[in-house]
Amino acid sequence: MALSNNVIGAINFVAMLLSIPIIGAGIWLATEPDNSCVKILQWPVIILGILILLVALAGFVGGFWRIPWLLIFYLVAMLILIILLACLVVFTYMVTIKGSGHLEPSRAYLEYHLDDFSGWLRRRVQSSYKWDRIRNCLSSTTMCAELNQSYRMALDFFNAHITPLQSGCCKPPTACGYTFVNPTYWISPINNAADMDCLQWSNEQTQLCYNCDSCKAGLLANLKKEWRRADIILVITLVALICVYLIGCCAFRNAKTEDLFRKYKQGYV
């Protein structure tokens, strides 16, 4: 039984290590400006990673110090956490399966439309109460000011691969036909009726297109890209956790079998 318990302790040490990428993914999301403004996915990921760490620690202690009830707690709790992690992986994939940019003539960057994204994501930004808070957070960042420092000429800007958030929030929609002065200052629109966002554009640097649907769509496109990256990490970690959990179950079963055999042998003797 000692050997099996040591195996359980060792694989739970591996499970503790596997919690690090999950927590790291959540912290990475929290440090991204768009995610720090929206605050949707990072905290579930971080909390789930911490819970996996604590449960794996319980299994580690229960394995090396031979505490049966702690091992049973580990097996039940880890199964629940694996199911929750799997649900989070599937949910993240499903809400980010829709939504992509649209090419515009003579532009390297893409334009984004709010209707292209999943209903669940759209509801996160459509209410005025939620968007006012997000807009104030976004406008306090330097993402638009950075464009002015990087691109002086119109052609350079039109050929730039800017982020979806910058495309949606820092400039007017291309269809409006505004004339470039600098990346965040545009004049003389040709067609204000081409898009409702054409009327929302303002050269006031604290407003720009932060009230535009294109800004909301750019935010969701940014979230989609970052959530997909985090989801890849979660999928790899989930597969590894399932393997570790199955090995732990086998080791626990072997430990119980060895214990029963030892008790039977002692009774026989």
PDB file of C-alpha atoms in Angstrom:
ATOM      1  CA  MET A   1       0.000   0.000   0.000  1.00  0.00           C
ATOM      2  CA  ALA A   2       2.896   2.366   0.726  1.00  0.00           C
ATOM      3  CA  LEU A   3       4.061   2.170  -2.891  1.00  0.00           C
ATOM      4  CA  SER A   4       0.577   2.938  -4.236  1.00  0.00           C
ATOM      5  CA  ASN A   5       0.150   5.832  -1.823  1.00  0.00           C
ATOM      6  CA  ASN A   6       3.510   7.230  -2.889  1.00  0.00           C
ATOM      7  CA  VAL A   7       2.361   6.997  -6.505  1.00  0.00           C
ATOM      8  CA  ILE A   8      -0.828   8.877  -5.605  1.00  0.00           C
ATOM      9  CA  GLY A   9       1.220  11.544  -3.869  1.00  0.00           C
ATOM     10  CA  ALA A  10       3.566  11.856  -6.844  1.00  0.00           C
ATOM     11  CA  ILE A  11       0.838  12.205  -9.445  1.00  0.00           C
ATOM     12  CA  ASN A  12      -0.932  14.773  -7.292  1.00  0.00           C
ATOM     13  CA  PHE A  13       2.281  16.757  -7.261  1.00  0.00           C
ATOM     14  CA  VAL A  14       2.016  16.680 -11.063  1.00  0.00           C
ATOM     15  CA  ALA A  15      -1.616  17.839 -10.756  1.00  0.00           C
ATOM     16  CA  MET A  16      -0.412  20.739  -8.607  1.00  0.00           C
ATOM     17  CA  LEU A  17       2.000  21.703 -11.375  1.00  0.00           C
ATOM     18  CA  LEU A  18      -0.804  21.465 -13.948  1.00  0.00           C
ATOM     19  CA  SER A  19      -2.780  24.089 -12.047  1.00  0.00           C
ATOM     20  CA  ILE A  20      -0.054  26.628 -12.811  1.00  0.00           C
ATOM     21  CA  PRO A  21      -0.880  27.002 -16.555  1.00  0.00           C
ATOM     22  CA  ILE A  22      -4.561  27.461 -15.681  1.00  0.00           C
ATOM     23  CA  ILE A  23      -3.832  30.175 -13.118  1.00  0.00           C
ATOM     24  CA  GLY A  24      -1.286  31.688 -15.509  1.00  0.00           C
ATOM     25  CA  ALA A  25      -3.862  31.824 -18.326  1.00  0.00           C
ATOM     26  CA  GLY A  26      -6.283  33.651 -16.052  1.00  0.00           C
ATOM     27  CA  ILE A  27      -3.619  36.136 -14.918  1.00  0.00           C
ATOM     28  CA  TRP A  28      -2.595  36.729 -18.547  1.00  0.00           C
ATOM     29  CA  LEU A  29      -6.210  37.494 -19.463  1.00  0.00           C
ATOM     30  CA  ALA A  30      -6.489  39.864 -16.509  1.00  0.00           C
ATOM     31  CA  THR A  31      -3.443  41.833 -17.694  1.00  0.00           C
ATOM     32  CA  GLU A  32      -4.850  42.388 -21.201  1.00  0.00           C
ATOM     33  CA  PRO A  33      -6.503  45.854 -21.412  1.00  0.00           C
ATOM     34  CA  ASP A  34      -9.732  44.611 -23.008  1.00  0.00           C
ATOM     35  CA  ASN A  35     -10.205  41.707 -20.608  1.00  0.00           C
ATOM     36  CA  SER A  36      -9.372  43.891 -17.619  1.00  0.00           C
ATOM     37  CA  CYS A  37     -12.207  46.209 -18.714  1.00  0.00           C
ATOM     38  CA  VAL A  38     -14.770  43.457 -19.352  1.00  0.00           C
ATOM     39  CA  LYS A  39     -13.857  41.070 -16.501  1.00  0.00           C
ATOM     40  CA  ILE A  40     -15.696  37.955 -17.665  1.00  0.00           C
ATOM     41  CA  LEU A  41     -13.415  34.960 -18.179  1.00  0.00           C
ATOM     42  CA  GLN A  42     -10.279  35.624 -16.161  1.00  0.00           C
ATOM     43  CA  TRP A  43     -11.753  35.170 -12.688  1.00  0.00           C
ATOM     44  CA  PRO A  44     -13.475  31.817 -13.385  1.00  0.00           C
ATOM     45  CA  VAL A  45     -10.180  30.568 -14.842  1.00  0.00           C
ATOM     46  CA  ILE A  46      -8.089  31.827 -11.923  1.00  0.00           C
ATOM     47  CA  ILE A  47     -10.517  30.488  -9.299  1.00  0.00           C
ATOM     48  CA  LEU A  48     -10.720  27.104 -11.031  1.00  0.00           C
ATOM     49  CA  GLY A  49      -6.919  26.916 -11.197  1.00  0.00           C
ATOM     50  CA  ILE A  50      -6.601  27.723  -7.486  1.00  0.00           C
ATOM     51  CA  LEU A  51      -9.207  25.099  -6.566  1.00  0.00           C
ATOM     52  CA  ILE A  52      -7.367  22.470  -8.632  1.00  0.00           C
ATOM     53  CA  LEU A  53      -4.148  23.437  -6.852  1.00  0.00           C
ATOM     54  CA  LEU A  54      -5.764  23.061  -3.407  1.00  0.00           C
ATOM     55  CA  VAL A  55      -7.454  19.742  -4.228  1.00  0.00           C
ATOM     56  CA  ALA A  56      -4.236  18.360  -5.717  1.00  0.00           C
ATOM     57  CA  LEU A  57      -2.424  19.471  -2.563  1.00  0.00           C
ATOM     58  CA  ALA A  58      -4.990  17.553  -0.501  1.00  0.00           C
ATOM     59  CA  GLY A  59      -4.368  14.454  -2.622  1.00  0.00           C
ATOM     60  CA  PHE A  60      -0.616  14.927  -2.268  1.00  0.00           C
ATOM     61  CA  VAL A  61      -0.884  15.083   1.529  1.00  0.00           C
ATOM     62  CA  GLY A  62      -3.362  12.191   1.647  1.00  0.00           C
ATOM     63  CA  GLY A  63      -1.101  10.015  -0.517  1.00  0.00           C
ATOM     64  CA  PHE A  64       2.179  10.491   1.322  1.00  0.00           C
ATOM     65  CA  TRP A  65       0.693  10.554   4.814  1.00  0.00           C
ATOM     66  CA  ARG A  66      -1.804   7.767   4.094  1.00  0.00           C
ATOM     67  CA  ILE A  67      -5.020   9.604   4.992  1.00  0.00           C
ATOM     68  CA  PRO A  68      -7.841   7.648   3.295  1.00  0.00           C
ATOM     69  CA  TRP A  69     -10.615  10.238   3.753  1.00  0.00           C
ATOM     70  CA  LEU A  70      -8.414  12.921   2.217  1.00  0.00           C
ATOM     71  CA  LEU A  71      -7.777  10.700  -0.814  1.00  0.00           C
ATOM     72  CA  ILE A  72     -11.516  10.090  -1.220  1.00  0.00           C
ATOM     73  CA  PHE A  73     -12.105  13.844  -0.996  1.00  0.00           C
ATOM     74  CA  TYR A  74      -9.449  14.351  -3.666  1.00  0.00           C
ATOM     75  CA  LEU A  75     -11.008  11.811  -6.031  1.00  0.00           C
ATOM     76  CA  VAL A  76     -14.499  13.311  -5.723  1.00  0.00           C
ATOM     77  CA  ALA A  77     -13.451  16.967  -5.771  1.00  0.00           C
ATOM     78  CA  MET A  78     -10.992  16.567  -8.652  1.00  0.00           C
ATOM     79  CA  LEU A  79     -13.643  14.810 -10.747  1.00  0.00           C
ATOM     80  CA  ILE A  80     -15.999  17.758 -10.175  1.00  0.00           C
ATOM     81  CA  LEU A  81     -13.261  20.263 -11.062  1.00  0.00           C
ATOM     82  CA  ILE A  82     -12.342  18.351 -14.224  1.00  0.00           C
ATOM     83  CA  ILE A  83     -15.995  18.424 -15.291  1.00  0.00           C
ATOM     84  CA  LEU A  84     -16.174  22.163 -14.563  1.00  0.00           C
ATOM     85  CA  LEU A  85     -12.954  22.774 -16.520  1.00  0.00           C
ATOM     86  CA  ALA A  86     -14.323  20.760 -19.454  1.00  0.00           C
ATOM     87  CA  CYS A  87     -17.539  22.800 -19.356  1.00  0.00           C
ATOM     88  CA  LEU A  88     -15.520  26.025 -19.337  1.00  0.00           C
ATOM     89  CA  VAL A  89     -13.447  24.844 -22.306  1.00  0.00           C
ATOM     90  CA  VAL A  90     -16.544  23.930 -24.320  1.00  0.00           C
ATOM     91  CA  PHE A  91     -18.358  27.131 -23.332  1.00  0.00           C
ATOM     92  CA  THR A  92     -15.405  29.327 -24.334  1.00  0.00           C
ATOM     93  CA  TYR A  93     -15.173  27.578 -27.683  1.00  0.00           C
ATOM     94  CA  MET A  94     -18.893  27.861 -28.375  1.00  0.00           C
ATOM     95  CA  VAL A  95     -19.207  31.596 -27.596  1.00  0.00           C
ATOM     96  CA  THR A  96     -16.142  32.412 -29.729  1.00  0.00           C
ATOM     97  CA  ILE A  97     -17.005  30.218 -32.723  1.00  0.00           C
ATOM     98  CA  LYS A  98     -18.669  33.151 -34.506  1.00  0.00           C
ATOM     99  CA  GLY A  99     -17.267  36.535 -35.431  1.00  0.00           C
ATOM    100  CA  SER A 100     -14.596  37.535 -37.922  1.00  0.00           C
ATOM    101  CA  GLY A 101     -13.361  40.686 -39.601  1.00  0.00           C
ATOM    102  CA  HIS A 102     -14.338  42.026 -43.014  1.00  0.00           C
ATOM    103  CA  LEU A 103     -11.903  43.239 -45.654  1.00  0.00           C
ATOM    104  CA  GLU A 104     -12.268  46.765 -47.032  1.00  0.00           C
ATOM    105  CA  PRO A 105     -10.748  48.030 -50.294  1.00  0.00           C
ATOM    106  CA  SER A 106      -7.203  49.384 -49.962  1.00  0.00           C
ATOM    107  CA  ARG A 107      -7.035  48.515 -46.266  1.00  0.00           C
ATOM    108  CA  ALA A 108      -4.808  45.964 -44.530  1.00  0.00           C
ATOM    109  CA  TYR A 109      -6.774  46.091 -41.290  1.00  0.00           C
ATOM    110  CA  LEU A 110     -10.225  44.548 -40.907  1.00  0.00           C
ATOM    111  CA  GLU A 111     -13.593  46.050 -40.027  1.00  0.00           C
ATOM    112  CA  TYR A 112     -15.859  44.358 -37.466  1.00  0.00           C
ATOM    113  CA  HIS A 113     -19.650  44.159 -37.178  1.00  0.00           C
ATOM    114  CA  LEU A 114     -21.448  43.472 -33.920  1.00  0.00           C
ATOM    115  CA  ASP A 115     -24.046  41.168 -35.481  1.00  0.00           C
ATOM    116  CA  ASP A 116     -21.321  38.692 -36.484  1.00  0.00           C
ATOM    117  CA  PHE A 117     -20.711  37.585 -32.892  1.00  0.00           C
ATOM    118  CA  SER A 118     -22.596  35.162 -30.667  1.00  0.00           C
ATOM    119  CA  GLY A 119     -25.649  36.437 -28.820  1.00  0.00           C
ATOM    120  CA  TRP A 120     -24.059  35.727 -25.429  1.00  0.00           C
ATOM    121  CA  LEU A 121     -21.050  37.927 -26.221  1.00  0.00           C
ATOM    122  CA  ARG A 122     -23.203  40.688 -27.685  1.00  0.00           C
ATOM    123  CA  ARG A 123     -25.262  40.840 -24.499  1.00  0.00           C
ATOM    124  CA  ARG A 124     -22.093  41.563 -22.537  1.00  0.00           C
ATOM    125  CA  VAL A 125     -21.677  44.911 -24.329  1.00  0.00           C
ATOM    126  CA  GLN A 126     -25.125  45.973 -25.564  1.00  0.00           C
ATOM    127  CA  SER A 127     -26.676  47.375 -22.390  1.00  0.00           C
ATOM    128  CA  SER A 128     -25.800  51.037 -21.810  1.00  0.00           C
ATOM    129  CA  TYR A 129     -24.971  50.378 -18.149  1.00  0.00           C
ATOM    130  CA  LYS A 130     -22.372  47.746 -18.979  1.00  0.00           C
ATOM    131  CA  TRP A 131     -20.950  49.602 -21.949  1.00  0.00           C
ATOM    132  CA  ASP A 132     -20.545  52.915 -20.089  1.00  0.00           C
ATOM    133  CA  ARG A 133     -18.219  51.235 -17.629  1.00  0.00           C
ATOM    134  CA  ILE A 134     -16.303  49.380 -20.363  1.00  0.00           C
ATOM    135  CA  ARG A 135     -16.077  52.513 -22.548  1.00  0.00           C
ATOM    136  CA  ASN A 136     -14.635  54.584 -19.711  1.00  0.00           C
ATOM    137  CA  CYS A 137     -12.101  51.861 -19.039  1.00  0.00           C
ATOM    138  CA  LEU A 138     -11.079  51.590 -22.716  1.00  0.00           C
ATOM    139  CA  SER A 139     -10.794  55.357 -23.182  1.00  0.00           C
ATOM    140  CA  SER A 140      -8.351  55.520 -20.288  1.00  0.00           C
ATOM    141  CA  THR A 141      -5.874  53.254 -22.117  1.00  0.00           C
ATOM    142  CA  THR A 142      -3.172  54.421 -24.546  1.00  0.00           C
ATOM    143  CA  MET A 143      -4.120  52.089 -27.423  1.00  0.00           C
ATOM    144  CA  CYS A 144      -5.347  54.911 -29.690  1.00  0.00           C
ATOM    145  CA  ALA A 145      -2.598  57.365 -28.772  1.00  0.00           C
ATOM    146  CA  GLU A 146      -0.051  54.698 -29.725  1.00  0.00           C
ATOM    147  CA  LEU A 147      -1.385  54.768 -33.311  1.00  0.00           C
ATOM    148  CA  ASN A 148      -0.552  58.461 -33.634  1.00  0.00           C
ATOM    149  CA  GLN A 149       3.011  57.750 -32.595  1.00  0.00           C
ATOM    150  CA  SER A 150       3.399  54.849 -35.035  1.00  0.00           C
ATOM    151  CA  TYR A 151       1.694  56.076 -38.217  1.00  0.00           C
ATOM    152  CA  ARG A 152       2.163  59.570 -39.637  1.00  0.00           C
ATOM    153  CA  MET A 153       1.163  59.005 -43.248  1.00  0.00           C
ATOM    154  CA  ALA A 154      -2.211  57.783 -44.498  1.00  0.00           C
ATOM    155  CA  LEU A 155      -0.731  55.038 -46.678  1.00  0.00           C
ATOM    156  CA  ASP A 156       1.285  53.655 -43.770  1.00  0.00           C
ATOM    157  CA  PHE A 157      -1.840  53.534 -41.627  1.00  0.00           C
ATOM    158  CA  PHE A 158      -3.982  51.941 -44.344  1.00  0.00           C
ATOM    159  CA  ASN A 159      -1.379  49.185 -44.728  1.00  0.00           C
ATOM    160  CA  ALA A 160      -1.049  48.626 -40.968  1.00  0.00           C
ATOM    161  CA  HIS A 161      -2.237  45.473 -39.205  1.00  0.00           C
ATOM    162  CA  ILE A 162      -3.806  47.110 -36.175  1.00  0.00           C
ATOM    163  CA  THR A 163      -5.728  45.227 -33.506  1.00  0.00           C
ATOM    164  CA  PRO A 164      -9.504  44.714 -33.789  1.00  0.00           C
ATOM    165  CA  LEU A 165      -9.969  47.002 -30.788  1.00  0.00           C
ATOM    166  CA  GLN A 166      -7.972  49.791 -32.441  1.00  0.00           C
ATOM    167  CA  SER A 167      -9.811  49.278 -35.728  1.00  0.00           C
ATOM    168  CA  GLY A 168     -13.216  49.530 -34.080  1.00  0.00           C
ATOM    169  CA  CYS A 169     -12.615  52.245 -31.468  1.00  0.00           C
ATOM    170  CA  CYS A 170      -9.830  54.540 -32.688  1.00  0.00           C
ATOM    171  CA  LYS A 171     -11.042  55.421 -36.202  1.00  0.00           C
ATOM    172  CA  PRO A 172     -14.363  55.836 -38.046  1.00  0.00           C
ATOM    173  CA  PRO A 173     -15.722  53.011 -40.237  1.00  0.00           C
ATOM    174  CA  THR A 174     -14.112  52.984 -43.690  1.00  0.00           C
ATOM    175  CA  ALA A 175     -17.530  53.073 -45.387  1.00  0.00           C
ATOM    176  CA  CYS A 176     -18.118  56.614 -44.076  1.00  0.00           C
ATOM    177  CA  GLY A 177     -15.400  57.962 -46.364  1.00  0.00           C
ATOM    178  CA  TYR A 178     -13.653  60.167 -43.823  1.00  0.00           C
ATOM    179  CA  THR A 179     -10.388  61.832 -44.875  1.00  0.00           C
ATOM    180  CA  PHE A 180      -7.290  60.852 -42.919  1.00  0.00           C
ATOM    181  CA  VAL A 181      -5.456  63.548 -40.956  1.00  0.00           C
ATOM    182  CA  ASN A 182      -3.900  61.209 -38.434  1.00  0.00           C
ATOM    183  CA  PRO A 183      -5.034  57.815 -37.070  1.00  0.00           C
ATOM    184  CA  THR A 184      -7.385  59.432 -34.530  1.00  0.00           C
ATOM    185  CA  TYR A 185      -8.380  62.592 -36.424  1.00  0.00           C
ATOM    186  CA  TRP A 186     -10.551  62.379 -39.559  1.00  0.00           C
ATOM    187  CA  ILE A 187     -12.537  64.999 -41.495  1.00  0.00           C
ATOM    188  CA  SER A 188     -15.035  65.460 -44.351  1.00  0.00           C
ATOM    189  CA  PRO A 189     -17.103  62.259 -44.418  1.00  0.00           C
ATOM    190  CA  ILE A 190     -18.491  61.349 -47.833  1.00  0.00           C
ATOM    191  CA  ASN A 191     -21.412  59.164 -46.754  1.00  0.00           C
ATOM    192  CA  ASN A 192     -22.723  59.591 -43.214  1.00  0.00           C
ATOM    193  CA  ALA A 193     -25.629  57.276 -44.001  1.00  0.00           C
ATOM    194  CA  ALA A 194     -23.398  54.322 -44.843  1.00  0.00           C
ATOM    195  CA  ASP A 195     -23.244  53.248 -41.204  1.00  0.00           C
ATOM    196  CA  MET A 196     -24.893  54.460 -37.997  1.00  0.00           C
ATOM    197  CA  ASP A 197     -21.405  54.655 -36.525  1.00  0.00           C
ATOM    198  CA  CYS A 198     -20.543  57.441 -38.983  1.00  0.00           C
ATOM    199  CA  LEU A 199     -22.588  59.836 -36.852  1.00  0.00           C
ATOM    200  CA  GLN A 200     -21.063  58.519 -33.625  1.00  0.00           C
ATOM    201  CA  TRP A 201     -17.486  59.373 -34.624  1.00  0.00           C
ATOM    202  CA  SER A 202     -15.911  62.314 -32.799  1.00  0.00           C
ATOM    203  CA  ASN A 203     -12.454  63.857 -33.153  1.00  0.00           C
ATOM    204  CA  GLU A 204     -12.542  64.506 -29.431  1.00  0.00           C
ATOM    205  CA  GLN A 205      -9.748  62.225 -28.250  1.00  0.00           C
ATOM    206  CA  THR A 206     -11.669  61.006 -25.215  1.00  0.00           C
ATOM    207  CA  GLN A 207     -14.636  59.979 -27.384  1.00  0.00           C
ATOM    208  CA  LEU A 208     -13.415  58.899 -30.860  1.00  0.00           C
ATOM    209  CA  CYS A 209     -15.581  55.871 -31.759  1.00  0.00           C
ATOM    210  CA  TYR A 210     -15.970  54.492 -28.227  1.00  0.00           C
ATOM    211  CA  ASN A 211     -19.758  54.854 -28.581  1.00  0.00           C
ATOM    212  CA  CYS A 212     -19.785  52.978 -31.895  1.00  0.00           C
ATOM    213  CA  ASP A 213     -21.048  49.450 -32.469  1.00  0.00           C
ATOM    214  CA  SER A 214     -17.773  48.906 -34.328  1.00  0.00           C
ATOM    215  CA  CYS A 215     -15.927  49.511 -31.053  1.00  0.00           C
ATOM    216  CA  LYS A 216     -18.083  46.908 -29.315  1.00  0.00           C
ATOM    217  CA  ALA A 217     -17.432  44.501 -32.189  1.00  0.00           C
ATOM    218  CA  GLY A 218     -13.687  45.212 -32.086  1.00  0.00           C
ATOM    219  CA  LEU A 219     -13.687  44.517 -28.362  1.00  0.00           C
ATOM    220  CA  LEU A 220     -15.446  41.184 -28.913  1.00  0.00           C
ATOM    221  CA  ALA A 221     -13.018  40.301 -31.717  1.00  0.00           C
ATOM    222  CA  ASN A 222     -10.103  41.014 -29.388  1.00  0.00           C
ATOM    223  CA  LEU A 223     -11.725  38.932 -26.654  1.00  0.00           C
ATOM    224  CA  LYS A 224     -12.313  36.100 -29.107  1.00  0.00           C
ATOM    225  CA  LYS A 225      -8.641  36.030 -30.120  1.00  0.00           C
ATOM    226  CA  GLU A 226      -7.388  36.071 -26.538  1.00  0.00           C
ATOM    227  CA  TRP A 227      -9.990  33.611 -25.241  1.00  0.00           C
ATOM    228  CA  ARG A 228      -9.117  31.172 -28.005  1.00  0.00           C
ATOM    229  CA  ARG A 229      -5.444  31.293 -26.971  1.00  0.00           C
ATOM    230  CA  ALA A 230      -6.381  30.719 -23.342  1.00  0.00           C
ATOM    231  CA  ASP A 231      -8.731  27.906 -24.397  1.00  0.00           C
ATOM    232  CA  ILE A 232      -5.860  26.057 -26.092  1.00  0.00           C
ATOM    233  CA  ILE A 233      -3.929  26.135 -22.810  1.00  0.00           C
ATOM    234  CA  LEU A 234      -6.999  24.918 -20.928  1.00  0.00           C
ATOM    235  CA  VAL A 235      -7.598  22.050 -23.381  1.00  0.00           C
ATOM    236  CA  ILE A 236      -4.007  20.799 -23.099  1.00  0.00           C
ATOM    237  CA  THR A 237      -4.140  21.069 -19.305  1.00  0.00           C
ATOM    238  CA  LEU A 238      -7.530  19.334 -19.200  1.00  0.00           C
ATOM    239  CA  VAL A 239      -6.229  16.336 -21.153  1.00  0.00           C
ATOM    240  CA  ALA A 240      -3.198  16.107 -18.865  1.00  0.00           C
ATOM    241  CA  LEU A 241      -5.401  16.371 -15.754  1.00  0.00           C
ATOM    242  CA  ILE A 242      -7.678  13.588 -16.990  1.00  0.00           C
ATOM    243  CA  CYS A 243      -4.657  11.324 -17.526  1.00  0.00           C
ATOM    244  CA  VAL A 244      -3.307  12.142 -14.072  1.00  0.00           C
ATOM    245  CA  TYR A 245      -6.718  11.566 -12.504  1.00  0.00           C
ATOM    246  CA  LEU A 246      -7.137   8.155 -14.156  1.00  0.00           C
ATOM    247  CA  ILE A 247      -3.676   7.104 -12.959  1.00  0.00           C
ATOM    248  CA  GLY A 248      -4.633   8.296  -9.475  1.00  0.00           C
ATOM    249  CA  CYS A 249      -7.832   6.253  -9.541  1.00  0.00           C
ATOM    250  CA  CYS A 250      -5.889   3.135 -10.543  1.00  0.00           C
ATOM    251  CA  ALA A 251      -3.310   3.743  -7.816  1.00  0.00           C
ATOM    252  CA  PHE A 252      -6.043   4.275  -5.215  1.00  0.00           C
ATOM    253  CA  ARG A 253      -7.797   1.076  -6.268  1.00  0.00           C
ATOM    254  CA  ASN A 254      -4.522  -0.840  -6.079  1.00  0.00           C
ATOM    255  CA  ALA A 255      -3.845   0.614  -2.643  1.00  0.00           C
ATOM    256  CA  LYS A 256      -7.254  -0.520  -1.393  1.00  0.00           C
ATOM    257  CA  THR A 257      -6.731  -3.969  -2.941  1.00  0.00           C
ATOM    258  CA  GLU A 258      -3.319  -4.285  -1.287  1.00  0.00           C
ATOM    259  CA  ASP A 259      -4.802  -3.191   2.035  1.00  0.00           C
ATOM    260  CA  LEU A 260      -7.615  -5.751   1.828  1.00  0.00           C
ATOM    261  CA  PHE A 261      -5.167  -8.473   0.836  1.00  0.00           C
ATOM    262  CA  ARG A 262      -2.875  -7.566   3.734  1.00  0.00           C
ATOM    263  CA  LYS A 263      -5.762  -7.681   6.231  1.00  0.00           C
ATOM    264  CA  TYR A 264      -6.964 -11.011   4.794  1.00  0.00           C
ATOM    265  CA  LYS A 265      -3.439 -12.432   5.019  1.00  0.00           C
ATOM    266  CA  GLN A 266      -3.030 -11.273   8.613  1.00  0.00           C
ATOM    267  CA  GLY A 267      -6.405 -12.798   9.519  1.00  0.00           C
ATOM    268  CA  TYR A 268      -5.457 -16.054   7.827  1.00  0.00           C
ATOM    269  CA  VAL A 269      -2.153 -16.224   9.643  1.00  0.00           C
TER     270      VAL A 269
END
